JSON list of C-alpha atoms in Angstrom, two decimals:
[
{"chain": "C", "resi": 1, "resn": "UNK", "atom": "CA", "xyz": [6.54, 41.98, 25.69]},
{"chain": "C", "resi": 2, "resn": "UNK", "atom": "CA", "xyz": [4.91, 43.29, 22.51]},
{"chain": "C", "resi": 3, "resn": "UNK", "atom": "CA", "xyz": [8.03, 42.41, 20.55]},
{"chain": "C", "resi": 4, "resn": "UNK", "atom": "CA", "xyz": [7.93, 38.89, 21.99]},
{"chain": "C", "resi": 5, "resn": "UNK", "atom": "CA", "xyz": [4.26, 38.41, 21.06]},
{"chain": "C", "resi": 6, "resn": "UNK", "atom": "CA", "xyz": [4.90, 39.74, 17.56]},
{"chain": "C", "resi": 7, "resn": "UNK", "atom": "CA", "xyz": [7.70, 37.26, 17.12]},
{"chain": "C", "resi": 8, "resn": "UNK", "atom": "CA", "xyz": [5.47, 34.36, 18.19]},
{"chain": "C", "resi": 9, "resn": "UNK", "atom": "CA", "xyz": [2.67, 35.56, 15.90]},
{"chain": "C", "resi": 10, "resn": "UNK", "atom": "CA", "xyz": [5.08, 35.85, 12.97]},
{"chain": "C", "resi": 11, "resn": "UNK", "atom": "CA", "xyz": [6.32, 32.31, 13.50]},
{"chain": "C", "resi": 12, "resn": "UNK", "atom": "CA", "xyz": [2.79, 30.96, 13.71]},
{"chain": "C", "resi": 13, "resn": "UNK", "atom": "CA", "xyz": [1.76, 32.85, 10.59]},
{"chain": "C", "resi": 14, "resn": "UNK", "atom": "CA", "xyz": [4.78, 31.55, 8.68]},
{"chain": "C", "resi": 15, "resn": "UNK", "atom": "CA", "xyz": [3.99, 27.98, 9.72]},
{"chain": "C", "resi": 16, "resn": "UNK", "atom": "CA", "xyz": [0.34, 28.28, 8.66]},
{"chain": "C", "resi": 17, "resn": "UNK", "atom": "CA", "xyz": [1.29, 29.77, 5.28]},
{"chain": "C", "resi": 18, "resn": "UNK", "atom": "CA", "xyz": [4.04, 27.25, 4.59]},
{"chain": "C", "resi": 19, "resn": "UNK", "atom": "CA", "xyz": [1.94, 24.21, 5.49]},
{"chain": "C", "resi": 20, "resn": "UNK", "atom": "CA", "xyz": [-1.17, 25.48, 3.75]},
{"chain": "C", "resi": 21, "resn": "UNK", "atom": "CA", "xyz": [0.81, 25.72, 0.51]},
{"chain": "C", "resi": 22, "resn": "UNK", "atom": "CA", "xyz": [1.82, 22.06, 0.40]},
{"chain": "C", "resi": 23, "resn": "UNK", "atom": "CA", "xyz": [0.14, 19.92, -2.25]},
{"chain": "C", "resi": 24, "resn": "UNK", "atom": "CA", "xyz": [0.97, 17.04, -4.57]},
{"chain": "C", "resi": 25, "resn": "UNK", "atom": "CA", "xyz": [2.43, 19.62, -6.96]},
{"chain": "C", "resi": 26, "resn": "UNK", "atom": "CA", "xyz": [4.44, 21.48, -4.31]},
{"chain": "C", "resi": 27, "resn": "UNK", "atom": "CA", "xyz": [8.23, 21.40, -4.14]},
{"chain": "C", "resi": 28, "resn": "UNK", "atom": "CA", "xyz": [8.03, 20.09, -0.54]},
{"chain": "C", "resi": 29, "resn": "UNK", "atom": "CA", "xyz": [6.05, 17.04, -1.61]},
{"chain": "C", "resi": 30, "resn": "UNK", "atom": "CA", "xyz": [8.17, 16.42, -4.69]},
{"chain": "C", "resi": 31, "resn": "UNK", "atom": "CA", "xyz": [11.36, 16.54, -2.63]},
{"chain": "C", "resi": 32, "resn": "UNK", "atom": "CA", "xyz": [9.95, 14.14, -0.04]},
{"chain": "C", "resi": 33, "resn": "UNK", "atom": "CA", "xyz": [8.61, 11.62, -2.55]},
{"chain": "C", "resi": 34, "resn": "UNK", "atom": "CA", "xyz": [11.86, 11.80, -4.54]},
{"chain": "C", "resi": 35, "resn": "UNK", "atom": "CA", "xyz": [13.77, 10.84, -1.40]},
{"chain": "C", "resi": 36, "resn": "UNK", "atom": "CA", "xyz": [11.37, 7.95, -0.78]},
{"chain": "C", "resi": 37, "resn": "UNK", "atom": "CA", "xyz": [11.60, 6.80, -4.41]},
{"chain": "C", "resi": 38, "resn": "UNK", "atom": "CA", "xyz": [15.39, 6.79, -4.30]},
{"chain": "C", "resi": 39, "resn": "UNK", "atom": "CA", "xyz": [15.51, 4.76, -1.10]},
{"chain": "C", "resi": 40, "resn": "UNK", "atom": "CA", "xyz": [12.82, 2.30, -2.20]},
{"chain": "C", "resi": 41, "resn": "UNK", "atom": "CA", "xyz": [14.48, 1.71, -5.57]},
{"chain": "C", "resi": 42, "resn": "UNK", "atom": "CA", "xyz": [17.88, 1.12, -3.97]},
{"chain": "C", "resi": 43, "resn": "UNK", "atom": "CA", "xyz": [16.45, -0.76, -0.99]},
{"chain": "C", "resi": 44, "resn": "UNK", "atom": "CA", "xyz": [18.71, 1.24, 1.32]},
{"chain": "C", "resi": 45, "resn": "UNK", "atom": "CA", "xyz": [17.35, 3.76, 3.87]},
{"chain": "C", "resi": 46, "resn": "UNK", "atom": "CA", "xyz": [18.92, 7.19, 4.19]},
{"chain": "C", "resi": 47, "resn": "UNK", "atom": "CA", "xyz": [19.27, 9.05, 7.48]},
{"chain": "C", "resi": 48, "resn": "UNK", "atom": "CA", "xyz": [16.56, 11.52, 6.50]},
{"chain": "C", "resi": 49, "resn": "UNK", "atom": "CA", "xyz": [14.10, 8.98, 5.05]},
{"chain": "C", "resi": 50, "resn": "UNK", "atom": "CA", "xyz": [11.86, 9.00, 8.12]},
{"chain": "C", "resi": 51, "resn": "UNK", "atom": "CA", "xyz": [11.72, 12.81, 8.01]},
{"chain": "C", "resi": 52, "resn": "UNK", "atom": "CA", "xyz": [10.63, 12.64, 4.35]},
{"chain": "C", "resi": 53, "resn": "UNK", "atom": "CA", "xyz": [7.85, 10.18, 5.18]},
{"chain": "C", "resi": 54, "resn": "UNK", "atom": "CA", "xyz": [6.74, 12.21, 8.21]},
{"chain": "C", "resi": 55, "resn": "UNK", "atom": "CA", "xyz": [6.58, 15.41, 6.17]},
{"chain": "C", "resi": 56, "resn": "UNK", "atom": "CA", "xyz": [4.01, 13.75, 3.92]},
{"chain": "C", "resi": 57, "resn": "UNK", "atom": "CA", "xyz": [2.20, 12.00, 6.75]},
{"chain": "C", "resi": 58, "resn": "UNK", "atom": "CA", "xyz": [1.69, 15.09, 8.91]},
{"chain": "C", "resi": 59, "resn": "UNK", "atom": "CA", "xyz": [0.37, 17.04, 5.92]},
{"chain": "C", "resi": 60, "resn": "UNK", "atom": "CA", "xyz": [-1.93, 14.29, 4.65]},
{"chain": "C", "resi": 61, "resn": "UNK", "atom": "CA", "xyz": [-5.08, 16.34, 5.21]},
{"chain": "C", "resi": 62, "resn": "UNK", "atom": "CA", "xyz": [-3.74, 19.01, 2.86]},
{"chain": "C", "resi": 63, "resn": "UNK", "atom": "CA", "xyz": [-2.27, 16.57, 0.34]},
{"chain": "C", "resi": 64, "resn": "UNK", "atom": "CA", "xyz": [-5.48, 14.55, 0.14]},
{"chain": "C", "resi": 65, "resn": "UNK", "atom": "CA", "xyz": [-8.17, 17.13, 0.98]},
{"chain": "C", "resi": 66, "resn": "UNK", "atom": "CA", "xyz": [-11.14, 15.47, -0.71]},
{"chain": "C", "resi": 67, "resn": "UNK", "atom": "CA", "xyz": [-12.54, 12.21, -2.07]},
{"chain": "C", "resi": 68, "resn": "UNK", "atom": "CA", "xyz": [-11.04, 12.81, -5.51]},
{"chain": "C", "resi": 69, "resn": "UNK", "atom": "CA", "xyz": [-7.51, 13.21, -4.15]},
{"chain": "C", "resi": 70, "resn": "UNK", "atom": "CA", "xyz": [-7.89, 10.05, -2.05]},
{"chain": "C", "resi": 71, "resn": "UNK", "atom": "CA", "xyz": [-9.23, 8.10, -5.01]},
{"chain": "C", "resi": 72, "resn": "UNK", "atom": "CA", "xyz": [-6.17, 9.18, -6.99]},
{"chain": "C", "resi": 73, "resn": "UNK", "atom": "CA", "xyz": [-4.01, 7.86, -4.14]},
{"chain": "C", "resi": 74, "resn": "UNK", "atom": "CA", "xyz": [-5.76, 4.48, -4.38]},
{"chain": "C", "resi": 75, "resn": "UNK", "atom": "CA", "xyz": [-5.25, 4.40, -8.14]},
{"chain": "C", "resi": 76, "resn": "UNK", "atom": "CA", "xyz": [-1.53, 5.04, -7.74]},
{"chain": "C", "resi": 77, "resn": "UNK", "atom": "CA", "xyz": [-1.38, 2.20, -5.20]},
{"chain": "C", "resi": 78, "resn": "UNK", "atom": "CA", "xyz": [-2.75, -0.44, -7.58]},
{"chain": "C", "resi": 79, "resn": "UNK", "atom": "CA", "xyz": [-0.12, -2.88, -8.81]},
{"chain": "C", "resi": 80, "resn": "UNK", "atom": "CA", "xyz": [2.51, -5.36, -7.63]},
{"chain": "C", "resi": 81, "resn": "UNK", "atom": "CA", "xyz": [5.01, -4.33, -4.95]},
{"chain": "C", "resi": 82, "resn": "UNK", "atom": "CA", "xyz": [8.11, -5.63, -3.20]},
{"chain": "C", "resi": 83, "resn": "UNK", "atom": "CA", "xyz": [8.54, -4.80, 0.48]},
{"chain": "C", "resi": 84, "resn": "UNK", "atom": "CA", "xyz": [11.95, -3.20, 0.89]},
{"chain": "C", "resi": 85, "resn": "UNK", "atom": "CA", "xyz": [11.99, -1.02, 4.03]},
{"chain": "C", "resi": 86, "resn": "UNK", "atom": "CA", "xyz": [10.17, -1.01, 7.36]},
{"chain": "C", "resi": 87, "resn": "UNK", "atom": "CA", "xyz": [10.39, 0.58, 10.80]},
{"chain": "C", "resi": 88, "resn": "UNK", "atom": "CA", "xyz": [8.90, -2.28, 12.78]},
{"chain": "C", "resi": 89, "resn": "UNK", "atom": "CA", "xyz": [6.50, -1.09, 15.49]},
{"chain": "C", "resi": 90, "resn": "UNK", "atom": "CA", "xyz": [5.18, 2.44, 15.88]},
{"chain": "C", "resi": 91, "resn": "UNK", "atom": "CA", "xyz": [7.78, 3.47, 18.45]},
{"chain": "C", "resi": 92, "resn": "UNK", "atom": "CA", "xyz": [10.64, 3.12, 15.96]},
{"chain": "C", "resi": 93, "resn": "UNK", "atom": "CA", "xyz": [11.75, 5.92, 13.66]},
{"chain": "C", "resi": 94, "resn": "UNK", "atom": "CA", "xyz": [14.56, 4.23, 11.75]},
{"chain": "C", "resi": 95, "resn": "UNK", "atom": "CA", "xyz": [13.89, 2.27, 8.57]},
{"chain": "C", "resi": 96, "resn": "UNK", "atom": "CA", "xyz": [15.65, -1.05, 8.05]},
{"chain": "C", "resi": 97, "resn": "UNK", "atom": "CA", "xyz": [16.03, -3.09, 4.89]},
{"chain": "C", "resi": 98, "resn": "UNK", "atom": "CA", "xyz": [13.82, -6.17, 4.59]},
{"chain": "C", "resi": 99, "resn": "UNK", "atom": "CA", "xyz": [16.13, -9.18, 4.00]},
{"chain": "C", "resi": 100, "resn": "UNK", "atom": "CA", "xyz": [13.58, -11.51, 2.36]},
{"chain": "C", "resi": 101, "resn": "UNK", "atom": "CA", "xyz": [11.45, -11.31, -0.77]},
{"chain": "C", "resi": 102, "resn": "UNK", "atom": "CA", "xyz": [8.00, -10.27, 0.42]},
{"chain": "C", "resi": 103, "resn": "UNK", "atom": "CA", "xyz": [5.39, -8.90, -1.93]},
{"chain": "C", "resi": 104, "resn": "UNK", "atom": "CA", "xyz": [2.05, -7.12, -1.84]},
{"chain": "C", "resi": 105, "resn": "UNK", "atom": "CA", "xyz": [-0.54, -6.87, -4.58]},
{"chain": "C", "resi": 106, "resn": "UNK", "atom": "CA", "xyz": [-3.46, -4.49, -4.83]},
{"chain": "C", "resi": 107, "resn": "UNK", "atom": "CA", "xyz": [-6.06, -4.40, -7.58]},
{"chain": "C", "resi": 108, "resn": "UNK", "atom": "CA", "xyz": [-9.61, -3.13, -7.77]},
{"chain": "C", "resi": 109, "resn": "UNK", "atom": "CA", "xyz": [-10.97, -6.21, -5.97]},
{"chain": "C", "resi": 110, "resn": "UNK", "atom": "CA", "xyz": [-8.29, -7.96, -3.95]},
{"chain": "C", "resi": 111, "resn": "UNK", "atom": "CA", "xyz": [-5.31, -7.47, -1.69]},
{"chain": "C", "resi": 112, "resn": "UNK", "atom": "CA", "xyz": [-2.68, -10.17, -1.57]},
{"chain": "C", "resi": 113, "resn": "UNK", "atom": "CA", "xyz": [0.72, -10.66, -0.02]},
{"chain": "C", "resi": 114, "resn": "UNK", "atom": "CA", "xyz": [3.26, -13.38, 0.48]},
{"chain": "C", "resi": 115, "resn": "UNK", "atom": "CA", "xyz": [6.87, -14.48, 0.41]},
{"chain": "C", "resi": 116, "resn": "UNK", "atom": "CA", "xyz": [9.12, -16.26, -2.04]},
{"chain": "C", "resi": 117, "resn": "UNK", "atom": "CA", "xyz": [12.60, -16.61, -3.45]},
{"chain": "C", "resi": 118, "resn": "UNK", "atom": "CA", "xyz": [11.96, -13.87, -6.03]},
{"chain": "C", "resi": 119, "resn": "UNK", "atom": "CA", "xyz": [9.07, -12.50, -8.08]},
{"chain": "C", "resi": 120, "resn": "UNK", "atom": "CA", "xyz": [9.02, -15.63, -10.26]},
{"chain": "C", "resi": 121, "resn": "UNK", "atom": "CA", "xyz": [9.19, -18.19, -7.44]},
{"chain": "C", "resi": 122, "resn": "UNK", "atom": "CA", "xyz": [6.53, -17.48, -4.82]},
{"chain": "C", "resi": 123, "resn": "UNK", "atom": "CA", "xyz": [6.32, -19.94, -1.92]},
{"chain": "C", "resi": 124, "resn": "UNK", "atom": "CA", "xyz": [3.35, -18.77, 0.14]},
{"chain": "C", "resi": 125, "resn": "UNK", "atom": "CA", "xyz": [0.60, -16.27, -0.68]},
{"chain": "C", "resi": 126, "resn": "UNK", "atom": "CA", "xyz": [-2.56, -14.93, 0.91]},
{"chain": "C", "resi": 127, "resn": "UNK", "atom": "CA", "xyz": [-5.49, -13.37, -0.92]},
{"chain": "C", "resi": 128, "resn": "UNK", "atom": "CA", "xyz": [-8.81, -11.76, -0.12]},
{"chain": "C", "resi": 129, "resn": "UNK", "atom": "CA", "xyz": [-11.14, -8.88, -0.98]},
{"chain": "C", "resi": 130, "resn": "UNK", "atom": "CA", "xyz": [-10.14, -5.55, 0.47]},
{"chain": "C", "resi": 131, "resn": "UNK", "atom": "CA", "xyz": [-12.40, -2.86, 1.86]},
{"chain": "C", "resi": 132, "resn": "UNK", "atom": "CA", "xyz": [-11.28, 0.67, 1.07]},
{"chain": "C", "resi": 133, "resn": "UNK", "atom": "CA", "xyz": [-12.38, 3.34, 3.53]},
{"chain": "C", "resi": 134, "resn": "UNK", "atom": "CA", "xyz": [-11.61, 6.33, 1.37]},
{"chain": "C", "resi": 135, "resn": "UNK", "atom": "CA", "xyz": [-12.18, 9.07, 3.94]},
{"chain": "C", "resi": 136, "resn": "UNK", "atom": "CA", "xyz": [-9.55, 7.50, 6.20]},
{"chain": "C", "resi": 137, "resn": "UNK", "atom": "CA", "xyz": [-7.20, 6.39, 3.40]},
{"chain": "C", "resi": 138, "resn": "UNK", "atom": "CA", "xyz": [-7.50, 2.99, 5.03]},
{"chain": "C", "resi": 139, "resn": "UNK", "atom": "CA", "xyz": [-7.58, -0.48, 3.51]},
{"chain": "C", "resi": 140, "resn": "UNK", "atom": "CA", "xyz": [-9.12, -3.21, 5.66]},
{"chain": "C", "resi": 141, "resn": "UNK", "atom": "CA", "xyz": [-7.64, -6.60, 4.83]},
{"chain": "C", "resi": 142, "resn": "UNK", "atom": "CA", "xyz": [-9.78, -9.72, 4.51]},
{"chain": "C", "resi": 143, "resn": "UNK", "atom": "CA", "xyz": [-7.95, -13.01, 3.99]},
{"chain": "C", "resi": 144, "resn": "UNK", "atom": "CA", "xyz": [-9.98, -15.74, 2.30]},
{"chain": "C", "resi": 145, "resn": "UNK", "atom": "CA", "xyz": [-7.44, -18.07, 0.70]},
{"chain": "C", "resi": 146, "resn": "UNK", "atom": "CA", "xyz": [-3.94, -19.51, 1.12]},
{"chain": "C", "resi": 147, "resn": "UNK", "atom": "CA", "xyz": [-1.75, -20.52, -1.82]},
{"chain": "C", "resi": 148, "resn": "UNK", "atom": "CA", "xyz": [1.31, -22.78, -1.76]},
{"chain": "C", "resi": 149, "resn": "UNK", "atom": "CA", "xyz": [3.39, -22.03, -4.81]},
{"chain": "C", "resi": 150, "resn": "UNK", "atom": "CA", "xyz": [0.67, -20.81, -7.11]},
{"chain": "C", "resi": 151, "resn": "UNK", "atom": "CA", "xyz": [-1.88, -23.48, -6.10]},
{"chain": "C", "resi": 152, "resn": "UNK", "atom": "CA", "xyz": [-4.80, -22.75, -3.81]},
{"chain": "C", "resi": 153, "resn": "UNK", "atom": "CA", "xyz": [-4.36, -24.72, -0.58]},
{"chain": "C", "resi": 154, "resn": "UNK", "atom": "CA", "xyz": [-7.16, -23.30, 1.57]},
{"chain": "C", "resi": 155, "resn": "UNK", "atom": "CA", "xyz": [-9.13, -26.56, 1.60]},
{"chain": "C", "resi": 156, "resn": "UNK", "atom": "CA", "xyz": [-6.12, -28.53, 2.87]},
{"chain": "C", "resi": 157, "resn": "UNK", "atom": "CA", "xyz": [-4.96, -26.01, 5.46]},
{"chain": "C", "resi": 158, "resn": "UNK", "atom": "CA", "xyz": [-5.36, -27.15, 9.10]},
{"chain": "C", "resi": 159, "resn": "UNK", "atom": "CA", "xyz": [-8.13, -25.46, 11.04]},
{"chain": "C", "resi": 160, "resn": "UNK", "atom": "CA", "xyz": [-5.84, -23.98, 13.68]},
{"chain": "C", "resi": 161, "resn": "UNK", "atom": "CA", "xyz": [-3.80, -22.31, 10.93]},
{"chain": "C", "resi": 162, "resn": "UNK", "atom": "CA", "xyz": [-6.93, -20.86, 9.33]},
{"chain": "C", "resi": 163, "resn": "UNK", "atom": "CA", "xyz": [-8.11, -19.59, 12.70]},
{"chain": "C", "resi": 164, "resn": "UNK", "atom": "CA", "xyz": [-4.75, -18.06, 13.54]},
{"chain": "C", "resi": 165, "resn": "UNK", "atom": "CA", "xyz": [-4.64, -16.25, 10.21]},
{"chain": "C", "resi": 166, "resn": "UNK", "atom": "CA", "xyz": [-8.23, -15.07, 10.43]},
{"chain": "C", "resi": 167, "resn": "UNK", "atom": "CA", "xyz": [-9.37, -16.74, 7.21]},
{"chain": "C", "resi": 168, "resn": "UNK", "atom": "CA", "xyz": [-12.87, -15.73, 6.06]},
{"chain": "C", "resi": 169, "resn": "UNK", "atom": "CA", "xyz": [-13.23, -13.23, 8.91]},
{"chain": "C", "resi": 170, "resn": "UNK", "atom": "CA", "xyz": [-14.74, -9.81, 8.28]},
{"chain": "C", "resi": 171, "resn": "UNK", "atom": "CA", "xyz": [-14.59, -6.53, 10.22]},
{"chain": "C", "resi": 172, "resn": "UNK", "atom": "CA", "xyz": [-17.84, -7.34, 12.04]},
{"chain": "C", "resi": 173, "resn": "UNK", "atom": "CA", "xyz": [-16.25, -10.54, 13.37]},
{"chain": "C", "resi": 174, "resn": "UNK", "atom": "CA", "xyz": [-13.31, -8.61, 14.79]},
{"chain": "C", "resi": 175, "resn": "UNK", "atom": "CA", "xyz": [-15.68, -6.02, 16.25]},
{"chain": "C", "resi": 176, "resn": "UNK", "atom": "CA", "xyz": [-17.64, -8.74, 18.03]},
{"chain": "C", "resi": 177, "resn": "UNK", "atom": "CA", "xyz": [-14.35, -9.94, 19.51]},
{"chain": "C", "resi": 178, "resn": "UNK", "atom": "CA", "xyz": [-13.44, -6.44, 20.65]},
{"chain": "C", "resi": 179, "resn": "UNK", "atom": "CA", "xyz": [-10.53, -6.26, 18.21]},
{"chain": "C", "resi": 180, "resn": "UNK", "atom": "CA", "xyz": [-9.59, -4.21, 15.20]},
{"chain": "C", "resi": 181, "resn": "UNK", "atom": "CA", "xyz": [-9.31, -5.90, 11.80]},
{"chain": "C", "resi": 182, "resn": "UNK", "atom": "CA", "xyz": [-5.91, -5.86, 10.07]},
{"chain": "C", "resi": 183, "resn": "UNK", "atom": "CA", "xyz": [-5.57, -2.71, 8.00]},
{"chain": "C", "resi": 184, "resn": "UNK", "atom": "CA", "xyz": [-3.15, -0.33, 6.34]},
{"chain": "C", "resi": 185, "resn": "UNK", "atom": "CA", "xyz": [-3.41, 3.45, 6.25]},
{"chain": "C", "resi": 186, "resn": "UNK", "atom": "CA", "xyz": [-1.88, 4.78, 3.05]},
{"chain": "C", "resi": 187, "resn": "UNK", "atom": "CA", "xyz": [0.57, 7.67, 3.37]},
{"chain": "C", "resi": 188, "resn": "UNK", "atom": "CA", "xyz": [1.88, 8.05, -0.18]},
{"chain": "C", "resi": 189, "resn": "UNK", "atom": "CA", "xyz": [2.03, 6.29, -3.53]},
{"chain": "C", "resi": 190, "resn": "UNK", "atom": "CA", "xyz": [4.00, 7.13, -6.65]},
{"chain": "C", "resi": 191, "resn": "UNK", "atom": "CA", "xyz": [5.03, 5.40, -9.85]},
{"chain": "C", "resi": 192, "resn": "UNK", "atom": "CA", "xyz": [7.90, 3.81, -7.89]},
{"chain": "C", "resi": 193, "resn": "UNK", "atom": "CA", "xyz": [6.93, 3.63, -4.22]},
{"chain": "C", "resi": 194, "resn": "UNK", "atom": "CA", "xyz": [4.11, 2.80, -1.84]},
{"chain": "C", "resi": 195, "resn": "UNK", "atom": "CA", "xyz": [4.13, 3.93, 1.80]},
{"chain": "C", "resi": 196, "resn": "UNK", "atom": "CA", "xyz": [1.65, 2.75, 4.42]},
{"chain": "C", "resi": 197, "resn": "UNK", "atom": "CA", "xyz": [1.23, 2.42, 8.18]},
{"chain": "C", "resi": 198, "resn": "UNK", "atom": "CA", "xyz": [0.14, -0.88, 9.70]},
{"chain": "C", "resi": 199, "resn": "UNK", "atom": "CA", "xyz": [-2.07, -1.49, 12.71]},
{"chain": "C", "resi": 200, "resn": "UNK", "atom": "CA", "xyz": [0.89, -1.49, 15.12]},
{"chain": "C", "resi": 201, "resn": "UNK", "atom": "CA", "xyz": [1.94, 1.96, 13.92]},
{"chain": "C", "resi": 202, "resn": "UNK", "atom": "CA", "xyz": [4.98, 0.75, 12.01]},
{"chain": "C", "resi": 203, "resn": "UNK", "atom": "CA", "xyz": [5.59, 2.17, 8.54]},
{"chain": "C", "resi": 204, "resn": "UNK", "atom": "CA", "xyz": [6.48, 0.08, 5.50]},
{"chain": "C", "resi": 205, "resn": "UNK", "atom": "CA", "xyz": [7.78, 1.08, 2.07]},
{"chain": "C", "resi": 206, "resn": "UNK", "atom": "CA", "xyz": [7.39, -1.02, -1.06]},
{"chain": "C", "resi": 207, "resn": "UNK", "atom": "CA", "xyz": [9.01, -0.58, -4.46]},
{"chain": "C", "resi": 208, "resn": "UNK", "atom": "CA", "xyz": [6.95, -1.26, -7.56]},
{"chain": "C", "resi": 209, "resn": "UNK", "atom": "CA", "xyz": [7.48, -4.51, -9.44]},
{"chain": "C", "resi": 210, "resn": "UNK", "atom": "CA", "xyz": [7.20, -4.02, -13.17]},
{"chain": "C", "resi": 211, "resn": "UNK", "atom": "CA", "xyz": [6.06, -7.62, -13.64]},
{"chain": "C", "resi": 212, "resn": "UNK", "atom": "CA", "xyz": [2.54, -8.57, -12.52]},
{"chain": "C", "resi": 213, "resn": "UNK", "atom": "CA", "xyz": [3.03, -10.83, -9.49]},
{"chain": "C", "resi": 214, "resn": "UNK", "atom": "CA", "xyz": [-0.42, -12.44, -9.72]},
{"chain": "C", "resi": 215, "resn": "UNK", "atom": "CA", "xyz": [0.38, -15.31, -12.15]},
{"chain": "C", "resi": 216, "resn": "UNK", "atom": "CA", "xyz": [3.36, -16.43, -10.03]},
{"chain": "C", "resi": 217, "resn": "UNK", "atom": "CA", "xyz": [1.43, -16.11, -6.77]},
{"chain": "C", "resi": 218, "resn": "UNK", "atom": "CA", "xyz": [-2.06, -17.27, -7.73]},
{"chain": "C", "resi": 219, "resn": "UNK", "atom": "CA", "xyz": [-1.66, -19.20, -10.97]},
{"chain": "C", "resi": 220, "resn": "UNK", "atom": "CA", "xyz": [-4.77, -19.36, -13.13]},
{"chain": "C", "resi": 221, "resn": "UNK", "atom": "CA", "xyz": [-7.25, -18.92, -10.30]},
{"chain": "C", "resi": 222, "resn": "UNK", "atom": "CA", "xyz": [-10.41, -17.45, -11.89]},
{"chain": "C", "resi": 223, "resn": "UNK", "atom": "CA", "xyz": [-10.97, -15.33, -8.75]},
{"chain": "C", "resi": 224, "resn": "UNK", "atom": "CA", "xyz": [-7.88, -13.33, -9.69]},
{"chain": "C", "resi": 225, "resn": "UNK", "atom": "CA", "xyz": [-8.39, -11.11, -12.71]},
{"chain": "C", "resi": 226, "resn": "UNK", "atom": "CA", "xyz": [-5.12, -11.15, -14.63]},
{"chain": "C", "resi": 227, "resn": "UNK", "atom": "CA", "xyz": [-5.21, -9.25, -17.90]}
]
């Protein structure tokens, strides 16, 4: 009996030590993010991709232990991204390639996303100011405008479409309806990849676009700060 208890204690101690050691600089994190980067760059999921994402996700409290670490995560997430892999809903654990060109854009003020033929030919885009809840690593999405091509089309969009997409709504409006606002919880971000969980629990992976998507998606709209 004593031997059995010692064995259990040793296993627990090993687990505590191993998990407490993980950080952005640790070999465990570097191996996981390298796997994610490879898959996001190639657009092809590997059999162990979900395990790599989960290893970061379950250790998020240790990887991002304070406000500074979470702010650094936000900073790494800024930029233009192409959606390449997703699990679908939260009950799925296998990533699948995304067959269309879908983008996301995050800067210090706005979040935008949309679809197109490629990064130079955007067909439909959404844009609105985000709300970053740093302590939760969560970005609440507010949609204010719709763009067709790179032209703002909000004024000409039918009311039922605006309502269905939640245009101009804010978290308080969703709260009054007894619903949660659309949001992403960030899991990881690197120079090449962005990983986040949506409201349904599904996980998405984007690969970084090295061309700023904002001119193609939003034209010369003064509300979009394009350097």
